[in-house]
Short mmCIF file of N, CA and C in Angstrom, two decimals:
data_model
loop_
_atom_site.label_atom_id
_atom_site.label_comp_id
_atom_site.label_asym_id
_atom_site.label_seq_id
_atom_site.Cartn_x
_atom_site.Cartn_y
_atom_site.Cartn_z
N MET A 16 -28.63 132.93 187.83
CA MET A 16 -29.66 132.77 186.84
C MET A 16 -30.64 131.73 187.38
N THR A 17 -31.90 132.12 187.34
CA THR A 17 -32.93 131.21 187.83
C THR A 17 -33.33 130.24 186.74
N LEU A 18 -34.10 129.26 187.14
CA LEU A 18 -34.56 128.25 186.19
C LEU A 18 -35.46 128.87 185.13
N LEU A 19 -36.32 129.79 185.54
CA LEU A 19 -37.23 130.46 184.60
C LEU A 19 -36.45 131.30 183.60
N GLU A 20 -35.44 132.01 184.07
CA GLU A 20 -34.61 132.81 183.15
C GLU A 20 -33.88 131.90 182.17
N GLY A 21 -33.39 130.77 182.63
CA GLY A 21 -32.69 129.81 181.77
C GLY A 21 -33.61 129.25 180.70
N ILE A 22 -34.86 128.94 181.10
CA ILE A 22 -35.83 128.42 180.13
C ILE A 22 -36.16 129.49 179.09
N LEU A 23 -36.40 130.72 179.55
CA LEU A 23 -36.71 131.83 178.63
C LEU A 23 -35.55 132.11 177.69
N LEU A 24 -34.34 132.10 178.22
CA LEU A 24 -33.16 132.34 177.38
C LEU A 24 -32.99 131.21 176.36
N GLY A 25 -33.20 129.98 176.78
CA GLY A 25 -33.12 128.83 175.86
C GLY A 25 -34.18 128.92 174.78
N ALA A 26 -35.40 129.31 175.16
CA ALA A 26 -36.49 129.44 174.19
C ALA A 26 -36.18 130.56 173.20
N LEU A 27 -35.64 131.67 173.71
CA LEU A 27 -35.30 132.81 172.84
C LEU A 27 -34.21 132.41 171.84
N VAL A 28 -33.16 131.73 172.32
CA VAL A 28 -32.09 131.27 171.43
C VAL A 28 -32.65 130.28 170.41
N GLY A 29 -33.56 129.41 170.84
CA GLY A 29 -34.18 128.44 169.93
C GLY A 29 -35.00 129.13 168.85
N VAL A 30 -35.79 130.14 169.24
CA VAL A 30 -36.62 130.87 168.27
C VAL A 30 -35.74 131.63 167.28
N VAL A 31 -34.69 132.29 167.78
CA VAL A 31 -33.77 133.02 166.90
C VAL A 31 -33.06 132.04 165.96
N GLY A 32 -32.64 130.91 166.50
CA GLY A 32 -31.96 129.90 165.68
C GLY A 32 -32.87 129.37 164.58
N ILE A 33 -34.11 129.05 164.94
CA ILE A 33 -35.07 128.55 163.95
C ILE A 33 -35.38 129.63 162.92
N GLY A 34 -35.51 130.88 163.38
CA GLY A 34 -35.76 132.00 162.45
C GLY A 34 -34.61 132.18 161.47
N CYS A 35 -33.37 132.13 161.98
CA CYS A 35 -32.20 132.27 161.08
C CYS A 35 -32.13 131.11 160.09
N LEU A 36 -32.37 129.91 160.60
CA LEU A 36 -32.34 128.73 159.73
C LEU A 36 -33.39 128.86 158.63
N TRP A 37 -34.61 129.26 159.01
CA TRP A 37 -35.69 129.41 158.02
C TRP A 37 -35.33 130.51 157.01
N TYR A 38 -34.79 131.64 157.49
CA TYR A 38 -34.45 132.76 156.61
C TYR A 38 -33.40 132.34 155.58
N PHE A 39 -32.31 131.71 156.03
CA PHE A 39 -31.24 131.33 155.11
C PHE A 39 -31.67 130.21 154.16
N LYS A 40 -32.51 129.31 154.67
CA LYS A 40 -33.02 128.25 153.80
C LYS A 40 -33.92 128.85 152.72
N PHE A 41 -34.78 129.80 153.11
CA PHE A 41 -35.68 130.46 152.16
C PHE A 41 -34.86 131.26 151.14
N LYS A 42 -33.83 131.97 151.60
CA LYS A 42 -32.97 132.76 150.72
C LYS A 42 -32.24 131.85 149.73
N ALA A 43 -31.70 130.74 150.23
CA ALA A 43 -31.00 129.79 149.35
C ALA A 43 -31.96 129.18 148.35
N GLN A 44 -33.20 128.92 148.80
CA GLN A 44 -34.20 128.35 147.89
C GLN A 44 -34.53 129.35 146.78
N GLN A 45 -34.66 130.63 147.12
CA GLN A 45 -34.95 131.65 146.12
C GLN A 45 -33.80 131.77 145.12
N ASN A 46 -32.55 131.79 145.61
CA ASN A 46 -31.40 131.89 144.71
C ASN A 46 -31.31 130.67 143.81
N SER A 47 -31.54 129.50 144.39
CA SER A 47 -31.51 128.27 143.60
C SER A 47 -32.63 128.28 142.56
N GLN A 48 -33.80 128.77 142.96
CA GLN A 48 -34.93 128.83 142.05
C GLN A 48 -34.65 129.80 140.90
N SER A 49 -34.03 130.94 141.20
CA SER A 49 -33.73 131.92 140.13
C SER A 49 -32.69 131.36 139.17
N ARG A 50 -31.66 130.65 139.70
CA ARG A 50 -30.66 130.05 138.81
C ARG A 50 -31.29 128.99 137.91
N LEU A 51 -32.14 128.15 138.49
CA LEU A 51 -32.80 127.11 137.72
C LEU A 51 -33.70 127.72 136.65
N LEU A 52 -34.42 128.77 137.00
CA LEU A 52 -35.31 129.43 136.05
C LEU A 52 -34.52 130.05 134.90
N ILE A 53 -33.41 130.71 135.20
CA ILE A 53 -32.57 131.31 134.15
C ILE A 53 -31.98 130.22 133.26
N GLU A 54 -31.51 129.12 133.87
CA GLU A 54 -30.97 128.01 133.07
C GLU A 54 -32.03 127.44 132.14
N ASN A 55 -33.27 127.30 132.63
CA ASN A 55 -34.35 126.79 131.78
C ASN A 55 -34.67 127.76 130.66
N MET A 56 -34.61 129.05 130.94
CA MET A 56 -34.88 130.04 129.90
C MET A 56 -33.80 129.99 128.83
N LYS A 57 -32.54 129.86 129.26
CA LYS A 57 -31.45 129.79 128.28
C LYS A 57 -31.50 128.49 127.49
N ALA A 58 -32.05 127.45 128.10
CA ALA A 58 -32.13 126.16 127.42
C ALA A 58 -33.23 126.12 126.36
N VAL A 59 -34.10 127.14 126.36
CA VAL A 59 -35.17 127.17 125.36
C VAL A 59 -34.58 127.02 123.98
N SER A 60 -33.54 127.76 123.71
CA SER A 60 -32.89 127.66 122.41
C SER A 60 -31.63 128.50 122.42
N LYS A 61 -30.63 128.04 121.70
CA LYS A 61 -29.42 128.85 121.54
C LYS A 61 -29.71 129.98 120.55
N TYR A 62 -30.50 129.66 119.55
CA TYR A 62 -30.86 130.65 118.54
C TYR A 62 -32.37 130.63 118.35
N ILE A 63 -32.95 131.80 118.25
CA ILE A 63 -34.35 131.92 117.85
C ILE A 63 -34.28 132.47 116.44
N SER A 64 -34.74 131.70 115.45
CA SER A 64 -34.55 132.16 114.07
C SER A 64 -35.75 131.86 113.19
N VAL A 65 -35.80 132.57 112.09
CA VAL A 65 -36.77 132.33 111.02
C VAL A 65 -35.95 132.11 109.76
N GLU A 66 -36.56 131.44 108.81
CA GLU A 66 -35.83 131.16 107.57
C GLU A 66 -36.57 131.73 106.38
N GLY A 67 -35.79 132.04 105.36
CA GLY A 67 -36.34 132.54 104.12
C GLY A 67 -35.62 131.91 102.94
N ASP A 68 -36.35 131.70 101.87
CA ASP A 68 -35.78 131.10 100.66
C ASP A 68 -35.55 132.18 99.61
N PHE A 69 -34.43 132.08 98.94
CA PHE A 69 -34.07 133.03 97.88
C PHE A 69 -33.65 132.24 96.65
N ALA A 70 -33.98 132.76 95.49
CA ALA A 70 -33.55 132.15 94.23
C ALA A 70 -33.11 133.27 93.30
N GLU A 71 -31.94 133.12 92.75
CA GLU A 71 -31.38 134.12 91.83
C GLU A 71 -30.76 133.41 90.63
N ILE A 72 -30.89 134.04 89.48
CA ILE A 72 -30.24 133.54 88.27
C ILE A 72 -29.44 134.69 87.69
N TYR A 73 -28.18 134.45 87.41
CA TYR A 73 -27.41 135.49 86.75
C TYR A 73 -26.35 134.87 85.85
N GLU A 74 -25.89 135.68 84.93
CA GLU A 74 -24.90 135.20 83.97
C GLU A 74 -23.52 135.70 84.39
N PHE A 75 -22.60 134.77 84.49
CA PHE A 75 -21.21 135.10 84.81
C PHE A 75 -20.42 135.10 83.51
N GLU A 76 -19.61 136.14 83.36
CA GLU A 76 -18.79 136.23 82.14
C GLU A 76 -17.44 136.84 82.51
N ASP A 77 -16.38 136.26 81.96
CA ASP A 77 -15.04 136.76 82.22
C ASP A 77 -14.25 136.71 80.91
N VAL A 78 -13.65 137.84 80.55
CA VAL A 78 -12.89 137.93 79.30
C VAL A 78 -11.44 138.24 79.64
N LYS A 79 -10.54 137.45 79.07
CA LYS A 79 -9.10 137.72 79.22
C LYS A 79 -8.53 138.01 77.84
N GLN A 80 -7.66 138.99 77.82
CA GLN A 80 -7.04 139.37 76.54
C GLN A 80 -5.53 139.09 76.60
N ARG A 81 -5.00 138.70 75.45
CA ARG A 81 -3.57 138.40 75.36
C ARG A 81 -3.01 138.99 74.08
N PHE A 82 -1.73 138.89 73.98
CA PHE A 82 -1.01 139.36 72.78
C PHE A 82 -1.39 140.80 72.43
N LEU A 83 -1.07 141.69 73.37
CA LEU A 83 -1.33 143.13 73.20
C LEU A 83 -2.81 143.42 72.95
N LYS A 84 -3.65 142.66 73.61
CA LYS A 84 -5.11 142.79 73.53
C LYS A 84 -5.66 142.52 72.14
N LEU A 85 -4.92 141.79 71.35
CA LEU A 85 -5.39 141.44 70.00
C LEU A 85 -6.26 140.18 70.03
N VAL A 86 -6.02 139.31 71.00
CA VAL A 86 -6.77 138.06 71.10
C VAL A 86 -7.47 138.03 72.45
N SER A 87 -8.76 137.72 72.43
CA SER A 87 -9.50 137.62 73.69
C SER A 87 -10.09 136.22 73.81
N SER A 88 -10.27 135.81 75.04
CA SER A 88 -10.84 134.49 75.33
C SER A 88 -11.88 134.67 76.43
N LYS A 89 -13.09 134.20 76.16
CA LYS A 89 -14.19 134.44 77.09
C LYS A 89 -14.68 133.11 77.67
N LYS A 90 -14.88 133.13 79.00
CA LYS A 90 -15.55 132.00 79.64
C LYS A 90 -16.84 132.54 80.25
N LYS A 91 -17.88 131.73 80.20
CA LYS A 91 -19.15 132.20 80.75
C LYS A 91 -19.96 131.01 81.24
N ALA A 92 -20.92 131.33 82.11
CA ALA A 92 -21.81 130.30 82.65
C ALA A 92 -23.08 130.97 83.15
N LEU A 93 -24.15 130.22 83.12
CA LEU A 93 -25.41 130.65 83.71
C LEU A 93 -25.42 130.08 85.13
N VAL A 94 -25.55 130.94 86.11
CA VAL A 94 -25.46 130.53 87.51
C VAL A 94 -26.85 130.62 88.15
N VAL A 95 -27.30 129.51 88.73
CA VAL A 95 -28.59 129.46 89.43
C VAL A 95 -28.29 129.24 90.91
N VAL A 96 -28.75 130.19 91.73
CA VAL A 96 -28.49 130.14 93.17
C VAL A 96 -29.81 129.93 93.91
N ASP A 97 -29.89 128.84 94.64
CA ASP A 97 -31.00 128.62 95.58
C ASP A 97 -30.38 128.73 96.96
N ALA A 98 -30.97 129.57 97.79
CA ALA A 98 -30.38 129.79 99.12
C ALA A 98 -31.45 129.79 100.19
N LYS A 99 -31.03 129.39 101.36
CA LYS A 99 -31.88 129.44 102.54
C LYS A 99 -31.12 130.29 103.56
N ALA A 100 -31.77 131.36 103.99
CA ALA A 100 -31.13 132.27 104.94
C ALA A 100 -31.86 132.18 106.28
N TYR A 101 -31.08 132.22 107.36
CA TYR A 101 -31.64 132.18 108.70
C TYR A 101 -31.30 133.50 109.40
N VAL A 102 -32.35 134.18 109.87
CA VAL A 102 -32.19 135.45 110.58
C VAL A 102 -32.79 135.26 111.96
N GLY A 103 -32.10 135.75 112.97
CA GLY A 103 -32.64 135.59 114.31
C GLY A 103 -31.79 136.22 115.38
N PHE A 104 -31.95 135.70 116.58
CA PHE A 104 -31.28 136.22 117.76
C PHE A 104 -30.40 135.14 118.36
N ASP A 105 -29.19 135.50 118.68
CA ASP A 105 -28.27 134.59 119.35
C ASP A 105 -28.54 134.67 120.85
N PHE A 106 -29.24 133.67 121.37
CA PHE A 106 -29.67 133.71 122.77
C PHE A 106 -28.51 133.60 123.75
N THR A 107 -27.34 133.18 123.27
CA THR A 107 -26.19 133.12 124.18
C THR A 107 -25.70 134.52 124.54
N LYS A 108 -26.15 135.54 123.80
CA LYS A 108 -25.74 136.92 124.08
C LYS A 108 -26.73 137.65 125.00
N VAL A 109 -27.82 136.98 125.37
CA VAL A 109 -28.81 137.59 126.26
C VAL A 109 -28.28 137.55 127.69
N GLU A 110 -28.40 138.68 128.39
CA GLU A 110 -27.98 138.73 129.79
C GLU A 110 -29.22 138.83 130.67
N PHE A 111 -29.33 137.90 131.62
CA PHE A 111 -30.43 137.91 132.58
C PHE A 111 -29.90 138.39 133.93
N LEU A 112 -30.74 139.10 134.65
CA LEU A 112 -30.40 139.52 136.01
C LEU A 112 -31.56 139.09 136.91
N ALA A 113 -31.28 138.27 137.90
CA ALA A 113 -32.31 137.78 138.81
C ALA A 113 -32.32 138.60 140.09
N ASN A 114 -33.51 138.97 140.53
CA ASN A 114 -33.68 139.67 141.79
C ASN A 114 -34.58 138.80 142.67
N PRO A 115 -33.98 137.95 143.53
CA PRO A 115 -34.79 137.02 144.32
C PRO A 115 -35.76 137.71 145.27
N SER A 116 -35.41 138.89 145.79
CA SER A 116 -36.30 139.55 146.75
C SER A 116 -37.60 139.99 146.10
N SER A 117 -37.56 140.43 144.85
CA SER A 117 -38.80 140.83 144.16
C SER A 117 -39.31 139.73 143.24
N LYS A 118 -38.58 138.59 143.21
CA LYS A 118 -38.93 137.46 142.33
C LYS A 118 -39.12 137.94 140.89
N GLN A 119 -38.10 138.65 140.43
CA GLN A 119 -38.16 139.21 139.08
C GLN A 119 -36.87 138.87 138.33
N ILE A 120 -37.04 138.49 137.06
CA ILE A 120 -35.89 138.26 136.17
C ILE A 120 -35.95 139.33 135.10
N VAL A 121 -34.87 140.08 134.98
CA VAL A 121 -34.81 141.21 134.05
C VAL A 121 -33.89 140.83 132.88
N LEU A 122 -34.36 141.10 131.67
CA LEU A 122 -33.49 140.97 130.51
C LEU A 122 -32.60 142.21 130.51
N LYS A 123 -31.36 142.04 130.94
CA LYS A 123 -30.45 143.18 131.10
C LYS A 123 -29.99 143.71 129.76
N SER A 124 -29.64 142.82 128.85
CA SER A 124 -29.26 143.25 127.50
C SER A 124 -29.78 142.22 126.52
N PHE A 125 -30.10 142.70 125.34
CA PHE A 125 -30.69 141.82 124.33
C PHE A 125 -30.06 142.16 122.99
N PRO A 126 -29.56 141.16 122.26
CA PRO A 126 -28.90 141.44 120.98
C PRO A 126 -29.91 141.82 119.90
N LYS A 127 -29.41 142.44 118.85
CA LYS A 127 -30.25 142.75 117.69
C LYS A 127 -30.32 141.51 116.81
N ALA A 128 -31.36 141.48 115.99
CA ALA A 128 -31.49 140.38 115.03
C ALA A 128 -30.31 140.42 114.07
N GLU A 129 -29.84 139.24 113.68
CA GLU A 129 -28.70 139.16 112.77
C GLU A 129 -28.88 137.97 111.83
N VAL A 130 -28.12 137.99 110.75
CA VAL A 130 -28.10 136.85 109.84
C VAL A 130 -27.27 135.77 110.51
N ILE A 131 -27.89 134.64 110.79
CA ILE A 131 -27.21 133.56 111.49
C ILE A 131 -26.44 132.68 110.51
N SER A 132 -27.09 132.35 109.40
CA SER A 132 -26.39 131.55 108.40
C SER A 132 -27.09 131.63 107.05
N ILE A 133 -26.33 131.31 106.02
CA ILE A 133 -26.86 131.23 104.66
C ILE A 133 -26.36 129.92 104.07
N ALA A 134 -27.30 129.10 103.63
CA ALA A 134 -26.94 127.84 102.96
C ALA A 134 -27.28 127.99 101.49
N THR A 135 -26.29 127.81 100.64
CA THR A 135 -26.52 128.00 99.21
C THR A 135 -26.35 126.69 98.45
N ASP A 136 -27.15 126.57 97.41
CA ASP A 136 -27.02 125.47 96.46
C ASP A 136 -26.85 126.13 95.10
N ILE A 137 -25.67 126.02 94.55
CA ILE A 137 -25.35 126.72 93.29
C ILE A 137 -25.18 125.70 92.18
N LYS A 138 -25.87 125.98 91.09
CA LYS A 138 -25.74 125.11 89.91
C LYS A 138 -25.28 125.96 88.74
N TYR A 139 -24.47 125.36 87.91
CA TYR A 139 -23.92 126.05 86.75
C TYR A 139 -24.46 125.39 85.48
N TYR A 140 -24.97 126.21 84.59
CA TYR A 140 -25.50 125.71 83.31
C TYR A 140 -24.82 126.45 82.17
N ASP A 141 -24.84 125.83 81.02
CA ASP A 141 -24.30 126.44 79.81
C ASP A 141 -22.87 126.96 80.03
N VAL A 142 -22.05 126.12 80.64
CA VAL A 142 -20.67 126.51 80.94
C VAL A 142 -19.84 126.46 79.66
N LYS A 143 -19.20 127.58 79.34
CA LYS A 143 -18.36 127.65 78.14
C LYS A 143 -16.99 128.19 78.54
N ASN A 144 -15.96 127.40 78.24
CA ASN A 144 -14.58 127.80 78.52
C ASN A 144 -13.99 128.48 77.29
N GLY A 145 -13.13 129.45 77.54
CA GLY A 145 -12.38 130.07 76.45
C GLY A 145 -11.17 129.22 76.12
N VAL A 146 -10.48 129.56 75.04
CA VAL A 146 -9.31 128.80 74.61
C VAL A 146 -8.22 128.82 75.68
N PHE A 147 -7.90 130.00 76.20
CA PHE A 147 -6.89 130.09 77.26
C PHE A 147 -7.48 130.74 78.52
N ASN A 148 -8.79 130.61 78.67
CA ASN A 148 -9.49 131.18 79.83
C ASN A 148 -10.53 130.15 80.29
N LYS A 149 -10.10 129.19 81.09
CA LYS A 149 -10.97 128.09 81.50
C LYS A 149 -11.39 128.25 82.96
N PHE A 150 -12.53 127.66 83.30
CA PHE A 150 -12.99 127.65 84.68
C PHE A 150 -12.06 126.78 85.52
N GLU A 151 -11.69 127.31 86.69
CA GLU A 151 -10.85 126.58 87.63
C GLU A 151 -11.54 126.56 88.99
N ALA A 152 -10.99 125.81 89.91
CA ALA A 152 -11.57 125.71 91.26
C ALA A 152 -11.67 127.08 91.92
N ALA A 153 -10.68 127.93 91.72
CA ALA A 153 -10.70 129.28 92.31
C ALA A 153 -11.87 130.10 91.78
N ASP A 154 -12.21 129.91 90.49
CA ASP A 154 -13.36 130.62 89.91
C ASP A 154 -14.65 130.20 90.59
N LEU A 155 -14.80 128.90 90.83
CA LEU A 155 -16.02 128.40 91.47
C LEU A 155 -16.12 128.88 92.92
N THR A 156 -15.00 128.92 93.61
CA THR A 156 -14.99 129.44 94.98
C THR A 156 -15.40 130.91 94.99
N GLU A 157 -14.87 131.67 94.05
CA GLU A 157 -15.22 133.09 93.94
C GLU A 157 -16.70 133.26 93.61
N LEU A 158 -17.22 132.43 92.72
CA LEU A 158 -18.65 132.49 92.39
C LEU A 158 -19.52 132.18 93.61
N ASN A 159 -19.11 131.19 94.39
CA ASN A 159 -19.85 130.87 95.62
C ASN A 159 -19.86 132.04 96.59
N GLU A 160 -18.71 132.69 96.77
CA GLU A 160 -18.62 133.83 97.67
C GLU A 160 -19.47 135.00 97.17
N LYS A 161 -19.44 135.24 95.86
CA LYS A 161 -20.25 136.32 95.28
C LYS A 161 -21.74 136.02 95.44
N ALA A 162 -22.11 134.75 95.25
CA ALA A 162 -23.51 134.36 95.39
C ALA A 162 -23.99 134.59 96.82
N LYS A 163 -23.17 134.20 97.81
CA LYS A 163 -23.54 134.42 99.21
C LYS A 163 -23.65 135.91 99.52
N ALA A 164 -22.70 136.70 99.03
CA ALA A 164 -22.74 138.15 99.25
C ALA A 164 -23.98 138.76 98.61
N HIS A 165 -24.35 138.28 97.43
CA HIS A 165 -25.53 138.78 96.74
C HIS A 165 -26.80 138.47 97.55
N ILE A 166 -26.90 137.24 98.04
CA ILE A 166 -28.05 136.86 98.86
C ILE A 166 -28.07 137.68 100.15
N LEU A 167 -26.91 137.87 100.76
CA LEU A 167 -26.80 138.67 101.98
C LEU A 167 -27.31 140.09 101.76
N SER A 168 -27.05 140.65 100.59
CA SER A 168 -27.52 142.01 100.29
C SER A 168 -29.03 142.05 100.07
N LYS A 169 -29.64 140.92 99.74
CA LYS A 169 -31.09 140.86 99.50
C LYS A 169 -31.88 140.66 100.79
N ILE A 170 -31.25 140.15 101.83
CA ILE A 170 -31.97 139.84 103.07
C ILE A 170 -32.64 141.06 103.70
N PRO A 171 -31.97 142.23 103.80
CA PRO A 171 -32.65 143.38 104.40
C PRO A 171 -33.90 143.82 103.63
N GLU A 172 -33.96 143.52 102.34
CA GLU A 172 -35.13 143.87 101.54
C GLU A 172 -36.30 142.93 101.83
N SER A 173 -36.03 141.78 102.43
CA SER A 173 -37.09 140.82 102.74
C SER A 173 -37.71 141.18 104.09
N ASP A 174 -38.68 140.38 104.51
CA ASP A 174 -39.32 140.62 105.81
C ASP A 174 -38.75 139.73 106.91
N LEU A 175 -37.56 139.17 106.70
CA LEU A 175 -37.01 138.23 107.68
C LEU A 175 -36.70 138.87 109.03
N PHE A 176 -36.22 140.11 109.04
CA PHE A 176 -35.88 140.74 110.32
C PHE A 176 -37.14 141.00 111.15
N SER A 177 -38.21 141.47 110.51
CA SER A 177 -39.45 141.70 111.27
C SER A 177 -40.08 140.38 111.69
N ALA A 178 -39.96 139.34 110.86
CA ALA A 178 -40.47 138.01 111.24
C ALA A 178 -39.69 137.46 112.44
N ALA A 179 -38.39 137.72 112.48
CA ALA A 179 -37.57 137.26 113.61
C ALA A 179 -37.98 137.98 114.89
N GLU A 180 -38.29 139.27 114.80
CA GLU A 180 -38.73 140.00 115.99
C GLU A 180 -40.07 139.47 116.48
N LYS A 181 -40.97 139.15 115.56
CA LYS A 181 -42.26 138.58 115.97
C LYS A 181 -42.06 137.22 116.66
N GLU A 182 -41.13 136.44 116.14
CA GLU A 182 -40.85 135.12 116.73
C GLU A 182 -40.24 135.26 118.13
N ILE A 183 -39.37 136.24 118.33
CA ILE A 183 -38.77 136.40 119.65
C ILE A 183 -39.81 136.92 120.65
N ILE A 184 -40.74 137.75 120.18
CA ILE A 184 -41.80 138.22 121.07
C ILE A 184 -42.65 137.03 121.53
N ARG A 185 -42.94 136.13 120.61
CA ARG A 185 -43.70 134.92 120.96
C ARG A 185 -42.91 134.07 121.97
N THR A 186 -41.61 133.93 121.75
CA THR A 186 -40.77 133.14 122.65
C THR A 186 -40.68 133.79 124.03
N LEU A 187 -40.54 135.12 124.07
CA LEU A 187 -40.48 135.82 125.36
C LEU A 187 -41.79 135.68 126.12
N SER A 188 -42.90 135.64 125.40
CA SER A 188 -44.20 135.42 126.03
C SER A 188 -44.24 134.05 126.70
N ILE A 189 -43.73 133.04 126.01
CA ILE A 189 -43.67 131.69 126.59
C ILE A 189 -42.76 131.67 127.82
N MET A 190 -41.63 132.37 127.73
CA MET A 190 -40.71 132.44 128.87
C MET A 190 -41.34 133.17 130.05
N GLY A 191 -42.13 134.21 129.75
CA GLY A 191 -42.84 134.92 130.81
C GLY A 191 -43.83 134.02 131.52
N LYS A 192 -44.52 133.18 130.75
CA LYS A 192 -45.47 132.23 131.35
C LYS A 192 -44.74 131.19 132.19
N LEU A 193 -43.57 130.76 131.72
CA LEU A 193 -42.75 129.82 132.49
C LEU A 193 -42.37 130.45 133.84
N ALA A 194 -41.94 131.71 133.80
CA ALA A 194 -41.55 132.40 135.04
C ALA A 194 -42.75 132.56 135.97
N SER A 195 -43.89 132.99 135.43
CA SER A 195 -45.05 133.22 136.29
C SER A 195 -45.61 131.92 136.86
N SER A 196 -45.36 130.79 136.19
CA SER A 196 -45.86 129.51 136.70
C SER A 196 -45.18 129.12 138.01
N VAL A 197 -44.01 129.69 138.29
CA VAL A 197 -43.33 129.41 139.56
C VAL A 197 -43.26 130.66 140.44
N GLY A 198 -44.13 131.63 140.14
CA GLY A 198 -44.25 132.82 140.99
C GLY A 198 -43.26 133.93 140.72
N TRP A 199 -42.60 133.90 139.56
CA TRP A 199 -41.65 134.94 139.20
C TRP A 199 -42.22 135.79 138.07
N GLU A 200 -41.57 136.92 137.83
CA GLU A 200 -41.98 137.81 136.74
C GLU A 200 -40.79 138.03 135.81
N LEU A 201 -41.05 138.03 134.51
CA LEU A 201 -40.00 138.30 133.52
C LEU A 201 -40.19 139.72 133.02
N ASP A 202 -39.19 140.57 133.25
CA ASP A 202 -39.23 141.97 132.79
C ASP A 202 -38.54 142.06 131.44
N VAL A 203 -39.32 142.33 130.39
CA VAL A 203 -38.78 142.42 129.03
C VAL A 203 -38.79 143.85 128.51
N SER A 204 -38.88 144.83 129.40
CA SER A 204 -38.96 146.22 128.96
C SER A 204 -37.72 146.65 128.18
N LYS A 205 -36.56 146.08 128.48
CA LYS A 205 -35.33 146.41 127.75
C LYS A 205 -35.46 145.99 126.29
N PHE A 206 -36.02 144.81 126.06
CA PHE A 206 -36.23 144.35 124.68
C PHE A 206 -37.25 145.22 123.97
N LYS A 207 -38.36 145.52 124.64
CA LYS A 207 -39.41 146.32 124.00
C LYS A 207 -38.90 147.71 123.65
N HIS A 208 -38.01 148.24 124.51
CA HIS A 208 -37.45 149.57 124.25
C HIS A 208 -36.56 149.55 123.01
N ASN A 209 -35.80 148.47 122.82
CA ASN A 209 -34.88 148.37 121.68
C ASN A 209 -35.56 147.87 120.41
N SER A 210 -36.75 147.32 120.55
CA SER A 210 -37.44 146.71 119.42
C SER A 210 -38.31 147.73 118.70
N LYS A 211 -38.46 147.52 117.38
CA LYS A 211 -39.37 148.36 116.61
C LYS A 211 -40.81 147.97 116.90
N LEU A 212 -41.00 146.71 117.28
CA LEU A 212 -42.34 146.19 117.53
C LEU A 212 -42.66 146.33 119.00
N LYS A 213 -43.82 146.80 119.30
CA LYS A 213 -44.27 146.89 120.69
C LYS A 213 -45.45 145.96 120.84
N SER A 214 -45.44 145.16 121.90
CA SER A 214 -46.58 144.25 122.09
C SER A 214 -47.24 144.54 123.42
#
């Protein structure tokens, strides 16, 4: 091997080595960037939700009969329910797929809007106990459960689900801008396909 061949071989090995180093460093940087971007997107919020207020008034009445149904005892109360319901998307159920070569983040799966929580404030007025039919702790627990179930049945009649979809579209737009600010693209076609709203 001549000196010139040795120099050329050394230069070739050096160029290949630098090329490999640059390629793997660039690849690692892209993977790291996609992980960081996905983590930031997930950190936006665990839940994206909207809230709605509900108020209901109803009369509770319970009659118990004794002694061969000859004697009855009635307990009753006026029940006022103020409730706050939260409807939205559980962002922990969103699946992201990063494609570093195309610098694209795809929403692989997206959950449907759901009732996240209901907070109730129940007040009882005009409470009347019967002689042998009195209000007990179990009655109040049952009334609370019935009140929550009643409010839950009213939520689909409200506009909370469509408001939640509008809110998630706004949030996805912000996430898309976050992605594009670092040279990536957020593909939300899976959400738009499953959503009633198209933007």
